[in-house]
């Protein structure tokens, strides 16, 4: 290994980086011939950090820096390398060796390079890189995922108007990447502050994707073995919770966002209001559309769970996440003067009630009506929420011809996308502090949902 | 809150939202459905939103759901009946297409159930049948259960509803739509008797359909055209609708081919002697002739089977060929037979030999000879291959240029005659064929009578032909007022009658009919170019036996034929040894037509006059304007000409008797003749047709009386 290092030290930055890539290719290709799970050893990682990310190995040695042009050349080399490497396994392990955060000082430049590479892959539509990035987004701690998402959002939704089209087209090239990207952006933009409201372009793109094909949100879930242990702190399997958060909080979050504008100077107030006059109706409809799509996805999920005999056994929406969402909502309601935001509060609560009801009915959220009641006890009154919390009134014996059962999908193809080759289960757990668990309402037993037992509820057909 | 109250609240909220935010409305309803899955109104509301937005797939899913879970809801049935109505009609508007698309999204099993249940709720037989038909078409397995019943229902409905014509909506559905499904379904077991019944019904329908007469509407259209608009569009746009059906479903393409298909399927099922591959109508006849020959050698069961094969197969060949024949000679008789400007044709005796003097001794008379135009062989004769037996092997002359489809027509005529003969060649075949014909009341089919008459004429059975023509006249009586075509049709029968009487030697009857025809004609302007053409067309070669020819049924063509027929009647009488100046005079008048075709005969007549030494014909100056003839007669009076005593002026006979008393006055007679001749020469330019027409009209009585 030190031989390689010595020869690399003599080269210029770009050719050294190329040489490292070449070395990695040979190294992992040969490893994969004998073992299914190649080992990324320390020496290799060090070579990568020193010659690709230019972190000095020894104190006092000035790292060779690449010029911007050289960096661009290196990105191009990487791009074409991943494009041309035909073996998925080799590609994935090299991508991981390059870009898995190590919890050291190289991570910053690692993330910077990753951001540039993925952004470039989006621009020139390099499917293999997007697929590797999708896998990376699945295995890496959410903190890093959010960082990557931010780079892409900045590049495509903020800097150049209209460039969102490029990102939007990725939908057909790599749905897996899109799914993970949505999960990452919902984690990034959690509407906890005005800055964390999703940009309009991004929102519009996400809604278009999901509305066109709601199955998109389930791709990662459907392609992950149920038994697989997810790395600690990584993103959710689906963007559903994040999307529910968007829809539920949006009416109030935008309302809050508008408030400071009222206190601003006269001119800015007018212009701000004018702007909103145009966009507000459309944006409300976007959230409405998104919300409907989520409910539809949940209904699809029900069919899937039933077919796989998982209904009531696999909660895709974690109850704790709901607890967190309800808390956020409650805080937001408190923050706004309820009198000023009656309409918005109603809409938020309607959506929450709908999401909870459909999630429970579809088996995505495993809990009892009782759990829901305590969950929402602090929220203001809302008719629909009340109806959902108390559950349906026991009806007269159902129609004689009525057969309880699931709504069968009559012509829709079974859920799922072409199966992805199973990735080598290499697990490089990043050495970062574990994500703190949610602590509010700690003792919620996750009960399997049993129809017609705990409360008069029947699964929807 | 009651469950019903909850549901009403949820649906109400969705309704409030649907216009401003349809997504939210749907979200409400999805939620509502998870709360109250067995509430109908929630699902109906969901369906309504999707249907109003014409979203096929999602509306289909919801309809399916409602159909399965709420089969008793009247609203669902109203919806289903709207959809099935859209399936039945061929309306192309966007909503109807949406509804059809909606139906297509449903799983087959549900479509099947839906149609069956919708059928049960139908009370109108026709609608019910159309609905069941939708079912049978989509689900062949349902044919076994419902096919025959549907067929019987339709056939019953036909009699219950007292349908006069076999071309009615019930029969159409049965024959064109249901029957193919039944007989082509391999799982169907059908007894032979049923198959024959079906075949019988199908044949009756298709034949009646093809030979249906033009509707009143299109006749009006036709008469408005006045014959001046002869573009195909004007004729081709004849609309035809079977009552109770749409225009589209009233159109049947290639009916004869469809009938042939049914015949071959029935044949296979009845274990006829079939061979592989589809046969044409022409081949069938040939094969059936062979089969018929051995019919006597089969045992009872096989005999009946093959007898039926022969009768049904040959019958179809017969009706089809006869139809094709009649559609060529009488194109206006049928609806939808769009051959613009097509004229009717009449089968008559060929009178080309009328100018020949072969039957009279040739007598040389030297006079300025005219070179007769060389008759080119532009005519066609149809030689029958089997030239044996009476009436066979007769030649039919056709003008190829005027009748481009002559070959097909003669072929159809032959095939029809041969099939008829085959059907009447054995008692067992004849009885079966007669049974079928009487059940179809073929006696009342005008077009068939037209064919049969022509066939009888061809066979040379003129006595029978005459009674057939009288029968034809009785068909036409009610038709005559309807259109001008009726009167042409009337002329047609008269001409054929005349032609038949002539061949029977009944000259007086011939003449009566001819003169009746003439009184219905308007003389055409004389067309010199045309006469030249006529001359070249007429064959000059004398043939043994009599030929037939097709005469175009136009005033232009009829009049010359009538004149020839009259000439033929008078010719023999004029040239007998007994002196008959009146007949001879008529002949000379008639010989002016088509001059100089009749030059030979004229010279013969002149010879006869010379021999007689005198000639009396008081109409001479009324009707003879031919300059050659006038010259000849002027010459006859001279010494060189033989000093023939001619009495050609009215009442001249009296004058001559008077003049013999005083010799000086004969000079005055000579003067009268000379003046009359001079005056006559100045009339040479008169329209000969007008002159001859006047001759026929004015001298009608004398003409008829001068024949025995």
mmCIF file of N, CA and C in Angstrom, chain B residues 42-129:
data_model
loop_
_atom_site.group_PDB
_atom_site.id
_atom_site.type_symbol
_atom_site.label_atom_id
_atom_site.label_comp_id
_atom_site.label_asym_id
_atom_site.label_seq_id
_atom_site.Cartn_x
_atom_site.Cartn_y
_atom_site.Cartn_z
ATOM 1 N N UNK B 42 -71.483 7.382 0.005
ATOM 2 C CA UNK B 42 -70.080 7.811 -0.048
ATOM 3 C C UNK B 42 -69.450 7.321 -1.347
ATOM 4 N N UNK B 43 -69.673 6.066 -1.641
ATOM 5 C CA UNK B 43 -69.048 5.511 -2.838
ATOM 6 C C UNK B 43 -69.668 6.079 -4.104
ATOM 7 N N UNK B 44 -70.965 6.312 -4.035
ATOM 8 C CA UNK B 44 -71.609 6.877 -5.214
ATOM 9 C C UNK B 44 -71.081 8.283 -5.479
ATOM 10 N N UNK B 45 -70.845 9.012 -4.397
ATOM 11 C CA UNK B 45 -70.292 10.355 -4.543
ATOM 12 C C UNK B 45 -68.895 10.289 -5.182
ATOM 13 N N UNK B 46 -68.109 9.337 -4.729
ATOM 14 C CA UNK B 46 -66.767 9.166 -5.310
ATOM 15 C C UNK B 46 -66.883 8.872 -6.797
ATOM 16 N N UNK B 47 -67.802 7.966 -7.098
ATOM 17 C CA UNK B 47 -67.990 7.588 -8.497
ATOM 18 C C UNK B 47 -68.439 8.785 -9.324
ATOM 19 N N UNK B 48 -69.366 9.546 -8.772
ATOM 20 C CA UNK B 48 -69.894 10.692 -9.513
ATOM 21 C C UNK B 48 -68.785 11.674 -9.879
ATOM 22 N N UNK B 49 -67.899 11.921 -8.906
ATOM 23 C CA UNK B 49 -66.798 12.856 -9.177
ATOM 24 C C UNK B 49 -65.954 12.345 -10.343
ATOM 25 N N UNK B 50 -65.599 11.069 -10.284
ATOM 26 C CA UNK B 50 -64.738 10.508 -11.332
ATOM 27 C C UNK B 50 -65.465 10.481 -12.680
ATOM 28 N N UNK B 51 -66.740 10.110 -12.640
ATOM 29 C CA UNK B 51 -67.492 10.028 -13.889
ATOM 30 C C UNK B 51 -67.648 11.409 -14.508
ATOM 31 N N UNK B 52 -67.977 12.402 -13.668
ATOM 32 C CA UNK B 52 -68.147 13.741 -14.222
ATOM 33 C C UNK B 52 -66.858 14.279 -14.804
ATOM 34 N N UNK B 53 -65.749 13.847 -14.222
ATOM 35 C CA UNK B 53 -64.463 14.283 -14.760
ATOM 36 C C UNK B 53 -64.020 13.368 -15.900
ATOM 37 N N UNK B 54 -64.845 12.355 -16.221
ATOM 38 C CA UNK B 54 -64.555 11.392 -17.279
ATOM 39 C C UNK B 54 -63.191 10.736 -17.115
ATOM 40 N N UNK B 55 -62.884 10.368 -15.871
ATOM 41 C CA UNK B 55 -61.647 9.607 -15.640
ATOM 42 C C UNK B 55 -62.006 8.120 -15.693
ATOM 43 N N UNK B 56 -61.667 7.517 -16.820
ATOM 44 C CA UNK B 56 -62.156 6.174 -17.120
ATOM 45 C C UNK B 56 -61.745 5.148 -16.070
ATOM 46 N N UNK B 57 -60.452 5.067 -15.788
ATOM 47 C CA UNK B 57 -59.965 3.978 -14.947
ATOM 48 C C UNK B 57 -60.533 4.065 -13.535
ATOM 49 N N UNK B 58 -60.466 5.260 -12.939
ATOM 50 C CA UNK B 58 -60.917 5.342 -11.553
ATOM 51 C C UNK B 58 -62.432 5.213 -11.466
ATOM 52 N N UNK B 59 -63.144 5.772 -12.442
ATOM 53 C CA UNK B 59 -64.597 5.611 -12.439
ATOM 54 C C UNK B 59 -64.946 4.128 -12.570
ATOM 55 N N UNK B 60 -64.198 3.420 -13.399
ATOM 56 C CA UNK B 60 -64.435 1.989 -13.596
ATOM 57 C C UNK B 60 -64.260 1.203 -12.312
ATOM 58 N N UNK B 61 -63.205 1.511 -11.591
ATOM 59 C CA UNK B 61 -62.963 0.812 -10.323
ATOM 60 C C UNK B 61 -64.121 1.024 -9.360
ATOM 61 N N UNK B 62 -64.579 2.273 -9.295
ATOM 62 C CA UNK B 62 -65.639 2.588 -8.339
ATOM 63 C C UNK B 62 -66.963 1.967 -8.761
ATOM 64 N N UNK B 63 -67.191 1.952 -10.048
ATOM 65 C CA UNK B 63 -68.431 1.336 -10.530
ATOM 66 C C UNK B 63 -68.413 -0.159 -10.201
ATOM 67 N N UNK B 64 -67.281 -0.750 -10.431
ATOM 68 C CA UNK B 64 -67.118 -2.165 -10.118
ATOM 69 C C UNK B 64 -67.460 -2.422 -8.652
ATOM 70 N N UNK B 65 -66.886 -1.577 -7.833
ATOM 71 C CA UNK B 65 -67.084 -1.711 -6.398
ATOM 72 C C UNK B 65 -68.568 -1.613 -6.037
ATOM 73 N N UNK B 66 -69.230 -0.625 -6.626
ATOM 74 C CA UNK B 66 -70.651 -0.444 -6.332
ATOM 75 C C UNK B 66 -71.449 -1.629 -6.850
ATOM 76 N N UNK B 67 -71.077 -2.107 -8.017
ATOM 77 C CA UNK B 67 -71.811 -3.218 -8.617
ATOM 78 C C UNK B 67 -71.699 -4.465 -7.741
ATOM 79 N N UNK B 68 -70.514 -4.672 -7.187
ATOM 80 C CA UNK B 68 -70.312 -5.860 -6.362
ATOM 81 C C UNK B 68 -70.996 -5.704 -5.002
ATOM 82 N N UNK B 69 -70.895 -4.529 -4.427
ATOM 83 C CA UNK B 69 -71.359 -4.376 -3.050
ATOM 84 C C UNK B 69 -72.777 -3.849 -2.902
ATOM 85 N N UNK B 70 -73.248 -3.161 -3.915
ATOM 86 C CA UNK B 70 -74.585 -2.598 -3.789
ATOM 87 C C UNK B 70 -75.441 -2.985 -4.995
ATOM 88 N N UNK B 71 -75.571 -4.271 -5.233
ATOM 89 C CA UNK B 71 -76.233 -4.690 -6.477
ATOM 90 C C UNK B 71 -77.708 -4.323 -6.510
ATOM 91 N N UNK B 72 -78.272 -3.974 -5.363
ATOM 92 C CA UNK B 72 -79.711 -3.699 -5.354
ATOM 93 C C UNK B 72 -80.023 -2.210 -5.481
ATOM 94 N N UNK B 73 -78.972 -1.383 -5.500
ATOM 95 C CA UNK B 73 -79.237 0.051 -5.537
ATOM 96 C C UNK B 73 -79.777 0.484 -6.900
ATOM 97 N N UNK B 74 -80.951 1.094 -6.914
ATOM 98 C CA UNK B 74 -81.519 1.537 -8.208
ATOM 99 C C UNK B 74 -80.589 2.498 -8.942
ATOM 100 N N UNK B 75 -79.869 3.306 -8.177
ATOM 101 C CA UNK B 75 -78.973 4.288 -8.810
ATOM 102 C C UNK B 75 -77.907 3.570 -9.620
ATOM 103 N N UNK B 76 -77.423 2.467 -9.080
ATOM 104 C CA UNK B 76 -76.404 1.696 -9.797
ATOM 105 C C UNK B 76 -76.999 1.180 -11.103
ATOM 106 N N UNK B 77 -78.233 0.739 -11.024
ATOM 107 C CA UNK B 77 -78.861 0.204 -12.243
ATOM 108 C C UNK B 77 -79.114 1.257 -13.280
ATOM 109 N N UNK B 78 -79.464 2.443 -12.787
ATOM 110 C CA UNK B 78 -79.651 3.528 -13.737
ATOM 111 C C UNK B 78 -78.325 3.786 -14.461
ATOM 112 N N UNK B 79 -77.254 3.764 -13.692
ATOM 113 C CA UNK B 79 -75.925 4.002 -14.246
ATOM 114 C C UNK B 79 -75.570 2.921 -15.273
ATOM 115 N N UNK B 80 -75.836 1.692 -14.889
ATOM 116 C CA UNK B 80 -75.477 0.578 -15.776
ATOM 117 C C UNK B 80 -76.305 0.625 -17.058
ATOM 118 N N UNK B 81 -77.566 1.027 -16.925
ATOM 119 C CA UNK B 81 -78.372 1.056 -18.150
ATOM 120 C C UNK B 81 -77.905 2.172 -19.079
ATOM 121 N N UNK B 82 -77.418 3.260 -18.499
ATOM 122 C CA UNK B 82 -76.857 4.326 -19.347
ATOM 123 C C UNK B 82 -75.635 3.798 -20.105
ATOM 124 N N UNK B 83 -74.807 3.039 -19.389
ATOM 125 C CA UNK B 83 -73.585 2.524 -20.015
ATOM 126 C C UNK B 83 -73.918 1.483 -21.090
ATOM 127 N N UNK B 84 -74.827 0.583 -20.775
ATOM 128 C CA UNK B 84 -75.145 -0.442 -21.770
ATOM 129 C C UNK B 84 -75.823 0.172 -22.985
ATOM 130 N N UNK B 85 -76.578 1.236 -22.746
ATOM 131 C CA UNK B 85 -77.187 1.919 -23.899
ATOM 132 C C UNK B 85 -76.091 2.477 -24.798
ATOM 133 N N UNK B 86 -75.062 3.033 -24.168
ATOM 134 C CA UNK B 86 -73.945 3.567 -24.957
ATOM 135 C C UNK B 86 -73.242 2.450 -25.718
ATOM 136 N N UNK B 87 -73.209 1.266 -25.139
ATOM 137 C CA UNK B 87 -72.549 0.147 -25.818
ATOM 138 C C UNK B 87 -73.351 -0.280 -27.040
ATOM 139 N N UNK B 88 -74.678 -0.210 -26.913
ATOM 140 C CA UNK B 88 -75.508 -0.701 -28.003
ATOM 141 C C UNK B 88 -75.524 0.246 -29.187
ATOM 142 N N UNK B 89 -75.596 1.534 -28.890
ATOM 143 C CA UNK B 89 -75.689 2.419 -30.050
ATOM 144 C C UNK B 89 -74.302 2.777 -30.554
ATOM 145 N N UNK B 90 -74.264 3.309 -31.745
ATOM 146 C CA UNK B 90 -72.958 3.602 -32.327
ATOM 147 C C UNK B 90 -72.676 5.098 -32.271
ATOM 148 N N UNK B 91 -73.253 5.729 -31.289
ATOM 149 C CA UNK B 91 -73.037 7.161 -31.111
ATOM 150 C C UNK B 91 -71.559 7.426 -30.827
ATOM 151 N N UNK B 92 -71.021 8.450 -31.488
ATOM 152 C CA UNK B 92 -69.584 8.691 -31.378
ATOM 153 C C UNK B 92 -69.234 9.878 -30.480
ATOM 154 N N UNK B 93 -70.217 10.404 -29.754
ATOM 155 C CA UNK B 93 -69.853 11.592 -28.976
ATOM 156 C C UNK B 93 -68.935 11.212 -27.814
ATOM 157 N N UNK B 94 -68.336 12.247 -27.243
ATOM 158 C CA UNK B 94 -67.261 12.021 -26.288
ATOM 159 C C UNK B 94 -67.774 11.261 -25.063
ATOM 160 N N UNK B 95 -68.960 11.624 -24.625
ATOM 161 C CA UNK B 95 -69.452 10.991 -23.401
ATOM 162 C C UNK B 95 -69.770 9.514 -23.649
ATOM 163 N N UNK B 96 -70.341 9.223 -24.796
ATOM 164 C CA UNK B 96 -70.647 7.815 -25.109
ATOM 165 C C UNK B 96 -69.350 7.015 -25.182
ATOM 166 N N UNK B 97 -68.341 7.617 -25.741
ATOM 167 C CA UNK B 97 -67.048 6.927 -25.824
ATOM 168 C C UNK B 97 -66.465 6.704 -24.442
ATOM 169 N N UNK B 98 -66.648 7.713 -23.589
ATOM 170 C CA UNK B 98 -66.175 7.556 -22.218
ATOM 171 C C UNK B 98 -66.885 6.380 -21.552
ATOM 172 N N UNK B 99 -68.191 6.325 -21.736
ATOM 173 C CA UNK B 99 -68.957 5.260 -21.084
ATOM 174 C C UNK B 99 -68.524 3.886 -21.594
ATOM 175 N N UNK B 100 -68.260 3.808 -22.891
ATOM 176 C CA UNK B 100 -67.800 2.523 -23.430
ATOM 177 C C UNK B 100 -66.427 2.167 -22.864
ATOM 178 N N UNK B 101 -65.573 3.186 -22.772
ATOM 179 C CA UNK B 101 -64.236 2.961 -22.203
ATOM 180 C C UNK B 101 -64.336 2.511 -20.755
ATOM 181 N N UNK B 102 -65.273 3.126 -20.044
ATOM 182 C CA UNK B 102 -65.506 2.781 -18.644
ATOM 183 C C UNK B 102 -65.852 1.299 -18.528
ATOM 184 N N UNK B 103 -66.731 0.854 -19.404
ATOM 185 C CA UNK B 103 -67.143 -0.547 -19.379
ATOM 186 C C UNK B 103 -65.949 -1.457 -19.649
ATOM 187 N N UNK B 104 -65.092 -1.016 -20.557
ATOM 188 C CA UNK B 104 -63.936 -1.843 -20.914
ATOM 189 C C UNK B 104 -62.964 -2.028 -19.751
ATOM 190 N N UNK B 105 -62.980 -1.084 -18.795
ATOM 191 C CA UNK B 105 -62.028 -1.228 -17.692
ATOM 192 C C UNK B 105 -62.468 -2.307 -16.713
ATOM 193 N N UNK B 106 -63.709 -2.716 -16.800
ATOM 194 C CA UNK B 106 -64.202 -3.687 -15.834
ATOM 195 C C UNK B 106 -63.686 -5.080 -16.180
ATOM 196 N N UNK B 107 -63.510 -5.913 -15.170
ATOM 197 C CA UNK B 107 -63.081 -7.284 -15.457
ATOM 198 C C UNK B 107 -64.183 -8.037 -16.203
ATOM 199 N N UNK B 108 -63.780 -8.957 -17.047
ATOM 200 C CA UNK B 108 -64.719 -9.675 -17.902
ATOM 201 C C UNK B 108 -65.886 -10.274 -17.143
ATOM 202 N N UNK B 109 -65.599 -10.874 -16.023
ATOM 203 C CA UNK B 109 -66.651 -11.528 -15.250
ATOM 204 C C UNK B 109 -67.732 -10.520 -14.867
ATOM 205 N N UNK B 110 -67.279 -9.336 -14.490
ATOM 206 C CA UNK B 110 -68.237 -8.308 -14.071
ATOM 207 C C UNK B 110 -69.017 -7.784 -15.273
ATOM 208 N N UNK B 111 -68.309 -7.613 -16.396
ATOM 209 C CA UNK B 111 -69.006 -7.182 -17.618
ATOM 210 C C UNK B 111 -70.120 -8.163 -17.930
ATOM 211 N N UNK B 112 -69.780 -9.429 -17.830
ATOM 212 C CA UNK B 112 -70.723 -10.487 -18.154
ATOM 213 C C UNK B 112 -71.940 -10.411 -17.233
ATOM 214 N N UNK B 113 -71.701 -10.334 -15.949
ATOM 215 C CA UNK B 113 -72.800 -10.259 -14.986
ATOM 216 C C UNK B 113 -73.636 -9.015 -15.208
ATOM 217 N N UNK B 114 -72.928 -7.926 -15.468
ATOM 218 C CA UNK B 114 -73.611 -6.648 -15.634
ATOM 219 C C UNK B 114 -74.562 -6.708 -16.819
ATOM 220 N N UNK B 115 -74.073 -7.265 -17.909
ATOM 221 C CA UNK B 115 -74.907 -7.353 -19.104
ATOM 222 C C UNK B 115 -76.093 -8.283 -18.877
ATOM 223 N N UNK B 116 -75.830 -9.382 -18.201
ATOM 224 C CA UNK B 116 -76.910 -10.331 -17.948
ATOM 225 C C UNK B 116 -77.999 -9.685 -17.101
ATOM 226 N N UNK B 117 -77.569 -9.008 -16.053
ATOM 227 C CA UNK B 117 -78.557 -8.397 -15.164
ATOM 228 C C UNK B 117 -79.277 -7.254 -15.865
ATOM 229 N N UNK B 118 -78.518 -6.508 -16.661
ATOM 230 C CA UNK B 118 -79.150 -5.417 -17.397
ATOM 231 C C UNK B 118 -80.169 -5.988 -18.378
ATOM 232 N N UNK B 119 -79.844 -7.138 -18.940
ATOM 233 C CA UNK B 119 -80.766 -7.784 -19.867
ATOM 234 C C UNK B 119 -82.061 -8.157 -19.154
ATOM 235 N N UNK B 120 -81.893 -8.690 -17.955
ATOM 236 C CA UNK B 120 -83.078 -9.089 -17.199
ATOM 237 C C UNK B 120 -84.009 -7.910 -16.963
ATOM 238 N N UNK B 121 -83.446 -6.744 -16.855
ATOM 239 C CA UNK B 121 -84.277 -5.588 -16.541
ATOM 240 C C UNK B 121 -84.887 -4.939 -17.776
ATOM 241 N N UNK B 122 -84.592 -5.497 -18.947
ATOM 242 C CA UNK B 122 -85.101 -4.929 -20.191
ATOM 243 C C UNK B 122 -86.441 -5.551 -20.525
ATOM 244 N N UNK B 123 -87.389 -4.745 -20.943
ATOM 245 C CA UNK B 123 -88.677 -5.323 -21.292
ATOM 246 C C UNK B 123 -88.909 -5.288 -22.797
ATOM 247 N N UNK B 124 -88.244 -4.416 -23.472
ATOM 248 C CA UNK B 124 -88.360 -4.332 -24.919
ATOM 249 C C UNK B 124 -87.518 -5.454 -25.546
ATOM 250 N N UNK B 125 -88.173 -6.259 -26.382
ATOM 251 C CA UNK B 125 -87.497 -7.425 -26.957
ATOM 252 C C UNK B 125 -86.240 -7.036 -27.716
ATOM 253 N N UNK B 126 -86.354 -5.986 -28.503
ATOM 254 C CA UNK B 126 -85.224 -5.587 -29.324
ATOM 255 C C UNK B 126 -84.041 -5.164 -28.461
ATOM 256 N N UNK B 127 -84.347 -4.327 -27.471
ATOM 257 C CA UNK B 127 -83.274 -3.875 -26.573
ATOM 258 C C UNK B 127 -82.657 -5.048 -25.842
ATOM 259 N N UNK B 128 -83.522 -5.909 -25.403
ATOM 260 C CA UNK B 128 -83.070 -7.077 -24.653
ATOM 261 C C UNK B 128 -82.137 -7.915 -25.524
ATOM 262 N N UNK B 129 -82.542 -8.074 -26.763
ATOM 263 C CA UNK B 129 -81.743 -8.879 -27.675
ATOM 264 C C UNK B 129 -80.402 -8.216 -27.942
#
